[in-house]
Amino acid sequence: MSFFRQHRTALSFALLLIVCSVMVVRQFNRNHSRHVELREAFILLEVKGYRPQAERLYQRLLNELPNLSREDLLDDFQRTLTLVDPSQQQPSNLIWKYHWTVSNELERRLRRRWIAP
């Protein structure tokens, strides 16, 4: 019992650090799953023909695009690649537009990281 009294401050700090770490990990997972849900809702609305609602979600996806991790961008790229033909231009298809926007963002990040000084 005297050990806990002597090291109360250090133990309190360690406990606080553990709680904060768990909260950060939970928030990261929540943000990731929120993005996946948003992307899937966008795809479903566009495929089902709910164009105005899909356009709103498309704008939300575009707004959060610069803040996405490379892994999230790659997931989005791979998910939309199965739904569009990248060799044909389809500017009226929002999924195709999102696919090319993600592709351009990945390319821009690649150039910034590996090619440009």
GROMACS .gro file of C-alpha atoms in nm:
model
  117
    1MET     CA    1   0.000   0.000   0.000
    2SER     CA    2   0.286   0.237   0.071
    3PHE     CA    3   0.410   0.184  -0.286
    4PHE     CA    4   0.089   0.339  -0.422
    5ARG     CA    5   0.112   0.633  -0.184
    6GLN     CA    6   0.476   0.700  -0.270
    7HIS     CA    7   0.421   0.680  -0.645
    8ARG     CA    8   0.072   0.827  -0.658
    9THR     CA    9   0.169   1.107  -0.900
   10ALA     CA   10   0.352   0.879  -1.142
   11LEU     CA   11   0.074   0.620  -1.133
   12SER     CA   12  -0.191   0.889  -1.187
   13PHE     CA   13   0.004   1.022  -1.484
   14ALA     CA   14   0.040   0.672  -1.629
   15LEU     CA   15  -0.331   0.607  -1.589
   16LEU     CA   16  -0.415   0.939  -1.751
   17LEU     CA   17  -0.179   0.862  -2.039
   18ILE     CA   18  -0.342   0.524  -2.096
   19VAL     CA   19  -0.694   0.671  -2.092
   20CYS     CA   20  -0.595   0.946  -2.336
   21SER     CA   21  -0.429   0.695  -2.569
   22VAL     CA   22  -0.740   0.478  -2.574
   23MET     CA   23  -0.954   0.783  -2.650
   24VAL     CA   24  -0.728   0.884  -2.940
   25VAL     CA   25  -0.739   0.535  -3.091
   26ARG     CA   26  -1.118   0.521  -3.056
   27GLN     CA   27  -1.155   0.861  -3.224
   28PHE     CA   28  -0.927   0.756  -3.510
   29ASN     CA   29  -1.133   0.441  -3.565
   30ARG     CA   30  -1.456   0.637  -3.546
   31ASN     CA   31  -1.335   0.889  -3.806
   32HIS     CA   32  -1.223   0.610  -4.038
   33SER     CA   33  -1.553   0.423  -4.013
   34ARG     CA   34  -1.745   0.750  -4.061
   35HIS     CA   35  -1.557   0.811  -4.386
   36VAL     CA   36  -1.623   0.456  -4.509
   37GLU     CA   37  -1.994   0.494  -4.428
   38LEU     CA   38  -2.004   0.827  -4.610
   39ARG     CA   39  -1.833   0.680  -4.917
   40GLU     CA   40  -2.062   0.378  -4.926
   41ALA     CA   41  -2.373   0.594  -4.883
   42PHE     CA   42  -2.251   0.815  -5.169
   43ILE     CA   43  -2.200   0.512  -5.394
   44LEU     CA   44  -2.538   0.366  -5.306
   45LEU     CA   45  -2.723   0.693  -5.367
   46GLU     CA   46  -2.550   0.747  -5.702
   47VAL     CA   47  -2.615   0.390  -5.818
   48LYS     CA   48  -2.980   0.406  -5.713
   49GLY     CA   49  -3.031   0.736  -5.896
   50TYR     CA   50  -3.068   0.978  -5.604
   51ARG     CA   51  -2.857   1.241  -5.773
   52PRO     CA   52  -2.914   1.547  -5.547
   53GLN     CA   53  -2.837   1.351  -5.229
   54ALA     CA   54  -2.536   1.188  -5.395
   55GLU     CA   55  -2.407   1.531  -5.500
   56ARG     CA   56  -2.424   1.654  -5.139
   57LEU     CA   57  -2.226   1.352  -5.019
   58TYR     CA   58  -1.986   1.396  -5.310
   59GLN     CA   59  -1.915   1.752  -5.193
   60ARG     CA   60  -1.860   1.631  -4.837
   61LEU     CA   61  -1.617   1.366  -4.961
   62LEU     CA   62  -1.430   1.628  -5.164
   63ASN     CA   63  -1.409   1.857  -4.860
   64GLU     CA   64  -1.245   1.592  -4.646
   65LEU     CA   65  -1.019   1.461  -4.922
   66PRO     CA   66  -0.711   1.670  -4.828
   67ASN     CA   67  -0.729   1.541  -4.469
   68LEU     CA   68  -0.756   1.173  -4.555
   69SER     CA   69  -0.469   0.936  -4.493
   70ARG     CA   70  -0.296   0.766  -4.783
   71GLU     CA   71  -0.453   0.436  -4.678
   72ASP     CA   72  -0.803   0.586  -4.689
   73LEU     CA   73  -0.732   0.730  -5.033
   74LEU     CA   74  -0.611   0.392  -5.156
   75ASP     CA   75  -0.924   0.226  -5.015
   76ASP     CA   76  -1.142   0.481  -5.194
   77PHE     CA   77  -0.944   0.436  -5.514
   78GLN     CA   78  -0.977   0.058  -5.508
   79ARG     CA   79  -1.346   0.070  -5.413
   80THR     CA   80  -1.440   0.308  -5.693
   81LEU     CA   81  -1.216   0.129  -5.944
   82THR     CA   82  -1.449  -0.171  -5.929
   83LEU     CA   83  -1.744   0.050  -6.025
   84VAL     CA   84  -1.607   0.255  -6.314
   85ASP     CA   85  -1.406   0.204  -6.628
   86PRO     CA   86  -1.110   0.439  -6.591
   87SER     CA   87  -1.025   0.418  -6.960
   88GLN     CA   88  -1.351   0.589  -7.060
   89GLN     CA   89  -1.442   0.940  -6.959
   90GLN     CA   90  -1.778   0.964  -6.784
   91PRO     CA   91  -1.801   1.322  -6.653
   92SER     CA   92  -2.171   1.286  -6.571
   93ASN     CA   93  -2.099   0.991  -6.338
   94LEU     CA   94  -2.019   1.117  -5.987
   95ILE     CA   95  -1.846   0.793  -5.893
   96TRP     CA   96  -1.616   0.827  -6.193
   97LYS     CA   97  -1.546   1.191  -6.099
   98TYR     CA   98  -1.468   1.094  -5.740
   99HIS     CA   99  -1.244   0.812  -5.862
  100TRP     CA  100  -1.041   1.051  -6.076
  101THR     CA  101  -1.025   1.311  -5.801
  102VAL     CA  102  -0.887   1.049  -5.561
  103SER     CA  103  -0.647   0.928  -5.829
  104ASN     CA  104  -0.520   1.283  -5.886
  105GLU     CA  105  -0.481   1.339  -5.511
  106LEU     CA  106  -0.278   1.019  -5.478
  107GLU     CA  107  -0.060   1.123  -5.771
  108ARG     CA  108  -0.012   1.472  -5.626
  109ARG     CA  109   0.095   1.328  -5.291
  110LEU     CA  110   0.330   1.085  -5.462
  111ARG     CA  111   0.495   1.365  -5.658
  112ARG     CA  112   0.523   1.583  -5.350
  113ARG     CA  113   0.681   1.306  -5.148
  114TRP     CA  114   0.914   1.138  -5.396
  115ILE     CA  115   0.971   1.364  -5.692
  116ALA     CA  116   0.960   1.725  -5.580
  117PRO     CA  117   1.222   1.848  -5.331
   0.00000   0.00000   0.00000
